[in-house]
mmCIF file with all atom_site columns, C-alpha atoms in Angstrom:
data_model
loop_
_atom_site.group_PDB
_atom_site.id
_atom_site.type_symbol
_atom_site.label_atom_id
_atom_site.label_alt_id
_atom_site.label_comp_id
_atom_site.label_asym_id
_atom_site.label_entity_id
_atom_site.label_seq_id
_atom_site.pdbx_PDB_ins_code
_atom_site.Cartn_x
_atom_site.Cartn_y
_atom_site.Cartn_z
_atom_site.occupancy
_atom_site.B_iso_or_equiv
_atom_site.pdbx_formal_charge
_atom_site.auth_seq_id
_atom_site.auth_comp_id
_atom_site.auth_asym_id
_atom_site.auth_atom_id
_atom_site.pdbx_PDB_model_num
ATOM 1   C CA . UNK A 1 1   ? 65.062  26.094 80.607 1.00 49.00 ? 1   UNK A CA 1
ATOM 2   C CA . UNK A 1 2   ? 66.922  23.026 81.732 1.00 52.00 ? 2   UNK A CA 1
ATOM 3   C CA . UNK A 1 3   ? 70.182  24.631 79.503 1.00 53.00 ? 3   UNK A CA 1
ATOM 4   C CA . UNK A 1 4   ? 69.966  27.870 81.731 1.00 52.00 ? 4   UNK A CA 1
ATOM 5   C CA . UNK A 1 5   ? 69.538  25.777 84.913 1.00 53.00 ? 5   UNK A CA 1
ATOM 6   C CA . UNK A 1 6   ? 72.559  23.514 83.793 1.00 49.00 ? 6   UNK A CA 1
ATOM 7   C CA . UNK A 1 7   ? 74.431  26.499 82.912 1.00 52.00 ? 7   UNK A CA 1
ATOM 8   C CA . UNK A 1 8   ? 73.707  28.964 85.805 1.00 54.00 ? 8   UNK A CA 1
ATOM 9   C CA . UNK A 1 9   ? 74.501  25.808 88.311 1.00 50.00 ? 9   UNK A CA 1
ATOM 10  C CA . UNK A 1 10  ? 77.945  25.047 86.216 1.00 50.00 ? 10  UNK A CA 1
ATOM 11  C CA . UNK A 1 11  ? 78.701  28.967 86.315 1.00 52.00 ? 11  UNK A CA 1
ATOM 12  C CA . UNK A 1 12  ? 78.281  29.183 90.681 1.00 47.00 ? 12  UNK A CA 1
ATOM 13  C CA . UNK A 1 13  ? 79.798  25.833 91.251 1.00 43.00 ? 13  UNK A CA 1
ATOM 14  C CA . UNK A 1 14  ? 82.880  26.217 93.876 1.00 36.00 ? 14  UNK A CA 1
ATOM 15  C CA . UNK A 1 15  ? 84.949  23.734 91.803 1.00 41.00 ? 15  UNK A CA 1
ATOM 16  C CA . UNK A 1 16  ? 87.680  25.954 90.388 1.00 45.00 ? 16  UNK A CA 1
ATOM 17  C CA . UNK A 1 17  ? 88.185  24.573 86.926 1.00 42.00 ? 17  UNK A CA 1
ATOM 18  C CA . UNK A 1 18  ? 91.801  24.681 85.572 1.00 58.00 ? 18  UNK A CA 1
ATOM 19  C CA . UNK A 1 19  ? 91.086  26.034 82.230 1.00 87.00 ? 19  UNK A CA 1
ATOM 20  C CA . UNK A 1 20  ? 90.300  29.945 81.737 1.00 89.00 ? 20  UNK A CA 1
ATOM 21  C CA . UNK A 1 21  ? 88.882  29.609 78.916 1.00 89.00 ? 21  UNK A CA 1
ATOM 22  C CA . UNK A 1 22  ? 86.193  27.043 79.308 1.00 91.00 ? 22  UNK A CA 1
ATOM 23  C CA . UNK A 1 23  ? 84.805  28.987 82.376 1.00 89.00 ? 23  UNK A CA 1
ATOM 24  C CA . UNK A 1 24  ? 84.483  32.268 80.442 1.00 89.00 ? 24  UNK A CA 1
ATOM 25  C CA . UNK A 1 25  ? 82.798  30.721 77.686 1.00 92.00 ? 25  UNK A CA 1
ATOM 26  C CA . UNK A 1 26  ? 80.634  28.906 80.588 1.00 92.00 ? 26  UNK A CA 1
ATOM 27  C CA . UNK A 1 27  ? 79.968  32.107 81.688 1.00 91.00 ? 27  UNK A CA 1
ATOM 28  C CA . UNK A 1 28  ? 79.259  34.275 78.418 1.00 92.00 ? 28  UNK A CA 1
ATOM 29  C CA . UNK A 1 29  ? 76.738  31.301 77.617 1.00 93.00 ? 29  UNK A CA 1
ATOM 30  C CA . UNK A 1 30  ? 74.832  31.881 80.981 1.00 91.00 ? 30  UNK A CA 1
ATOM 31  C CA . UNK A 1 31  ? 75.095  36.021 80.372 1.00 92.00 ? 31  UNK A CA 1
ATOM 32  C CA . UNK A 1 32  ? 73.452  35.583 76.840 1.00 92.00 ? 32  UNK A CA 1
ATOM 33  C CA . UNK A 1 33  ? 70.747  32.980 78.373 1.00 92.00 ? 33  UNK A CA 1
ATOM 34  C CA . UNK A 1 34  ? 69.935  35.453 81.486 1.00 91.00 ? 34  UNK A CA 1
ATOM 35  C CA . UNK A 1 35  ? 70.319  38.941 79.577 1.00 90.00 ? 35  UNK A CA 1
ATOM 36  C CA . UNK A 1 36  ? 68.367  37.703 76.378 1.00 89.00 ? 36  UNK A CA 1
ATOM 37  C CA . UNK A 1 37  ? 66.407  40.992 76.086 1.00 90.00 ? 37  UNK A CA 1
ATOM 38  C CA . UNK A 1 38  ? 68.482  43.457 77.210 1.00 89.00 ? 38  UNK A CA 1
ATOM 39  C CA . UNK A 1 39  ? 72.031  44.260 75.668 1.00 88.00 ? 39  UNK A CA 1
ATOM 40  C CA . UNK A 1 40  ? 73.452  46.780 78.023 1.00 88.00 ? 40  UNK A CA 1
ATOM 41  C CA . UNK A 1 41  ? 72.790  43.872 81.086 1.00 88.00 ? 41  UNK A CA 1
ATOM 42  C CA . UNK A 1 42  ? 74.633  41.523 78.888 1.00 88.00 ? 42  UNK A CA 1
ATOM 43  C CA . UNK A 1 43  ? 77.600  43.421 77.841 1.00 89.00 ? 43  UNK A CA 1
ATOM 44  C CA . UNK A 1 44  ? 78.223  44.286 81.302 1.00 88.00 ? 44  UNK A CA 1
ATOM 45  C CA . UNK A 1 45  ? 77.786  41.033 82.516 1.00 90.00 ? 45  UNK A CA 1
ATOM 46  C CA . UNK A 1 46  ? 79.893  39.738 79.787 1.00 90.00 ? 46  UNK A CA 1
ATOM 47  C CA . UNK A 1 47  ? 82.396  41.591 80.657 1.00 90.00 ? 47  UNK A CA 1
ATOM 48  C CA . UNK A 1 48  ? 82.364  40.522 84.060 1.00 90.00 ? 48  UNK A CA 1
ATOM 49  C CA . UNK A 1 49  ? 83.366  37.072 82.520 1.00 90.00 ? 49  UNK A CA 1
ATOM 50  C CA . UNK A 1 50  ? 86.252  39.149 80.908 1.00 90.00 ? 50  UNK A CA 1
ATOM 51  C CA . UNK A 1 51  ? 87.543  40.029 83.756 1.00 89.00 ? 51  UNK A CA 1
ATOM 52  C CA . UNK A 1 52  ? 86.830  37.109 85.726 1.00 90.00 ? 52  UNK A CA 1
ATOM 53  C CA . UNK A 1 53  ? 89.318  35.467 82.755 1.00 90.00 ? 53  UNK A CA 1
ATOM 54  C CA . UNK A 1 54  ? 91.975  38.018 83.248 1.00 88.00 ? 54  UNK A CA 1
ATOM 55  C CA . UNK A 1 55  ? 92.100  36.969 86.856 1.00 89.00 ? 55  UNK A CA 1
ATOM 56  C CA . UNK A 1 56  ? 92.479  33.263 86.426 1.00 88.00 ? 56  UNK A CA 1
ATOM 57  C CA . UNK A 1 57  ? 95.180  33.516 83.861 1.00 86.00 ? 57  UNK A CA 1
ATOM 58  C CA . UNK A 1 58  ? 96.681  36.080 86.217 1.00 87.00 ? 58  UNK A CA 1
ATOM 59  C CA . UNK A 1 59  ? 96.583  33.494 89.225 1.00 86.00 ? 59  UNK A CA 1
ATOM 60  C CA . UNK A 1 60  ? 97.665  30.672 86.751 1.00 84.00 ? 60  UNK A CA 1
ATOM 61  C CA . UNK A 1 61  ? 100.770 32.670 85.607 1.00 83.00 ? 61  UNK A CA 1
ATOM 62  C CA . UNK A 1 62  ? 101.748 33.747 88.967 1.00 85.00 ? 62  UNK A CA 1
ATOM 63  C CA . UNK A 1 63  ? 102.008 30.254 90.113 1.00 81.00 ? 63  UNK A CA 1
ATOM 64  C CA . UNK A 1 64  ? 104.455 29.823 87.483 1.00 82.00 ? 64  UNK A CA 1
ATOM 65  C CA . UNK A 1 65  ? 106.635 32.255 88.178 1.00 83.00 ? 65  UNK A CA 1
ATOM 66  C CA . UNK A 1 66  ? 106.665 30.990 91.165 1.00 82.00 ? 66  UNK A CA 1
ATOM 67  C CA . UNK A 1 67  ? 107.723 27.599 90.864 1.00 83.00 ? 67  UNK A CA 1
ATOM 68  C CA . UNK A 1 68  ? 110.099 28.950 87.437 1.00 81.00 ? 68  UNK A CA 1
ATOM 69  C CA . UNK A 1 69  ? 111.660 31.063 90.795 1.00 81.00 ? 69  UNK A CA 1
ATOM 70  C CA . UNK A 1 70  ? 112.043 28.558 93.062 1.00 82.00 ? 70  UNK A CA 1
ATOM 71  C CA . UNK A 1 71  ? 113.858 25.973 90.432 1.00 82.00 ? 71  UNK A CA 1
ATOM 72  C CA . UNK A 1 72  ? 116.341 28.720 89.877 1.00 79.00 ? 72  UNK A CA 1
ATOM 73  C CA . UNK A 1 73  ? 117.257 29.698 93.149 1.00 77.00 ? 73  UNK A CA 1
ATOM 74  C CA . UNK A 1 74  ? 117.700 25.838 94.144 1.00 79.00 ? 74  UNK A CA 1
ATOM 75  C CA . UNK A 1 75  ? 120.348 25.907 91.098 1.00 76.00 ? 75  UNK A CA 1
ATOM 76  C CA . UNK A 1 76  ? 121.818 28.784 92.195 1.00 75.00 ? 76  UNK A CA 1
ATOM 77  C CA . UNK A 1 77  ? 122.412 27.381 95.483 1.00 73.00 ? 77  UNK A CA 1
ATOM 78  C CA . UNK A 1 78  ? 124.351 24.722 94.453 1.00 68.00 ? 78  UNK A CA 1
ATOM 79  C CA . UNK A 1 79  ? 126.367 26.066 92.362 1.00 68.00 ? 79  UNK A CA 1
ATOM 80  C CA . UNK A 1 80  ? 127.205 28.482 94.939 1.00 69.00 ? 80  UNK A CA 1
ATOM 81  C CA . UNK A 1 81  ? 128.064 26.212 97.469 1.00 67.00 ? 81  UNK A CA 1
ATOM 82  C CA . UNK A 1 82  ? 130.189 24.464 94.568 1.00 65.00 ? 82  UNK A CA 1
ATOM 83  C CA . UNK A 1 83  ? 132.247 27.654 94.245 1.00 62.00 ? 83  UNK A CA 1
ATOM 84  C CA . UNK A 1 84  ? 134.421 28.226 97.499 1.00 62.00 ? 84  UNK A CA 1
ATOM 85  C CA . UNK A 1 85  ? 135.719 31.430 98.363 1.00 66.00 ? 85  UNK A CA 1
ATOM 86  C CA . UNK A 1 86  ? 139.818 30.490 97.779 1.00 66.00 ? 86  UNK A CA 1
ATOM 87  C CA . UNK A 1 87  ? 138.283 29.273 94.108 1.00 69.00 ? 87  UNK A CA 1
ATOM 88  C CA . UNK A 1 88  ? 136.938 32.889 93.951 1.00 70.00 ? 88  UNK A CA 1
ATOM 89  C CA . UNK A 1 89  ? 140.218 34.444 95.311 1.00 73.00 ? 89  UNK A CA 1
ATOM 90  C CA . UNK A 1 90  ? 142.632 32.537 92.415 1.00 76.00 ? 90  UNK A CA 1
ATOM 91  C CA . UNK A 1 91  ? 139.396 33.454 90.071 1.00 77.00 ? 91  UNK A CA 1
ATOM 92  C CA . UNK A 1 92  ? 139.867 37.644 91.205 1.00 77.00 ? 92  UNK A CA 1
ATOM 93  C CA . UNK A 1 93  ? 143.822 37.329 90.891 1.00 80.00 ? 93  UNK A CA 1
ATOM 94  C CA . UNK A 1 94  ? 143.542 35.716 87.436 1.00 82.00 ? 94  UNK A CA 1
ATOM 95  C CA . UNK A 1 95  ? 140.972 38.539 86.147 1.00 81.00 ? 95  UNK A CA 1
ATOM 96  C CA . UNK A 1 96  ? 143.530 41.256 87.721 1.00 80.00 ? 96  UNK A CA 1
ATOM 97  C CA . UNK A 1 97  ? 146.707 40.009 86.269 1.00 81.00 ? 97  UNK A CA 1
ATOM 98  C CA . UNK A 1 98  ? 144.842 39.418 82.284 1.00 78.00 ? 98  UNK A CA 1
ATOM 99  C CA . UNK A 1 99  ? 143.847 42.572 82.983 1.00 79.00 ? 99  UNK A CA 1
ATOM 100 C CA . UNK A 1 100 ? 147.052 44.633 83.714 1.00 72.00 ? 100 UNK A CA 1
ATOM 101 C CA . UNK A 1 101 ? 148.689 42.454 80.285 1.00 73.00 ? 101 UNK A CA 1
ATOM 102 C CA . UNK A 1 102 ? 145.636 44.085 78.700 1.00 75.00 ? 102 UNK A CA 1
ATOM 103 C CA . UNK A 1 103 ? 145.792 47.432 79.648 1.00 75.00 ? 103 UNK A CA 1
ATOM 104 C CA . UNK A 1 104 ? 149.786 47.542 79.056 1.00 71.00 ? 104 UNK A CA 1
ATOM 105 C CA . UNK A 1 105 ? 149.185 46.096 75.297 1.00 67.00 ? 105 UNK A CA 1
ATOM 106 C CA . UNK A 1 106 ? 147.116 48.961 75.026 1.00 67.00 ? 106 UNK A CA 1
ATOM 107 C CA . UNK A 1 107 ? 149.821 51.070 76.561 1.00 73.00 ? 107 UNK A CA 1
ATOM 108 C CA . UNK A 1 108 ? 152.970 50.056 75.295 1.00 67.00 ? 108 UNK A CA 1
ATOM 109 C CA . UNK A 1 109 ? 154.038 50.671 72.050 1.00 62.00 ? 109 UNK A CA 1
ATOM 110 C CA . UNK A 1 110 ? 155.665 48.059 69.794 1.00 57.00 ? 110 UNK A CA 1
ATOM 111 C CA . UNK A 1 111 ? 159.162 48.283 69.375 1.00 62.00 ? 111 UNK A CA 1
ATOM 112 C CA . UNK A 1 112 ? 160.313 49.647 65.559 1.00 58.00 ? 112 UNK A CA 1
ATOM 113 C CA . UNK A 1 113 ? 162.164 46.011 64.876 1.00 53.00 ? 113 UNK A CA 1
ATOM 114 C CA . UNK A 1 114 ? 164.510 48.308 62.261 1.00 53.00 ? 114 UNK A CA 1
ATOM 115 C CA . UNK A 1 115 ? 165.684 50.338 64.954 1.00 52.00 ? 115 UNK A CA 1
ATOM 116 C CA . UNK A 1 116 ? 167.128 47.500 66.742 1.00 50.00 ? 116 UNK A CA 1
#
């Protein structure tokens, strides 16, 4: 009786605990303890602790992204502010001229040295 009590308390406790896994086995423990007798009341209340799981690792993984977000748009930043817009001019007059002295390699034919 004192496991249940110790159980049901550490299952409706407001501290959030950091790992998912822990609480659903917390709560499976208290489902199996409360629902001893009946099956159908324990698989549904089991998978309540599923889904209670699914939410945790949902919020954990979201706050990831979030900060993984953040750190990447403070890079970006700088290296945007590193890259003035005359560097990006010279950069777009570069790309154009390689790519007219591609396009007329393509086009031109080579010249038949034996005919010279």
């Amino acid at each position: 009786m004192r496991l249940l009590a110790l159980l049901t308390f550490l299952t409706f406790t407001t501290t959030s605990y950091a790992d998912c896994a822990f609480d659903q086995d917390v709560c499976e423990a208290s489902c199996k303890l409360r629902f001893i007798t009946n099956d159908a009341e324990k698989a549904g209340c089991i998978s309540r602790c599923v889904a209670e799981r699914t939410l945790c690792s949902a919020k954990i993984g979201a706050g990831k992204a979030k900060e993984f977000g953040e750190e990447a748009l403070e890079e970006s930043k700088s290296f945007i502010e590193g890259f003035t817009a005359d560097q990006a001019k010279d950069l777009g007059k570069k790309a154009w001229e390689n790519t007219k002295l591609f396009i007329g390699g393509m086009i031109d034919k080579p010249k038949d040295e034996s005919t010279d």
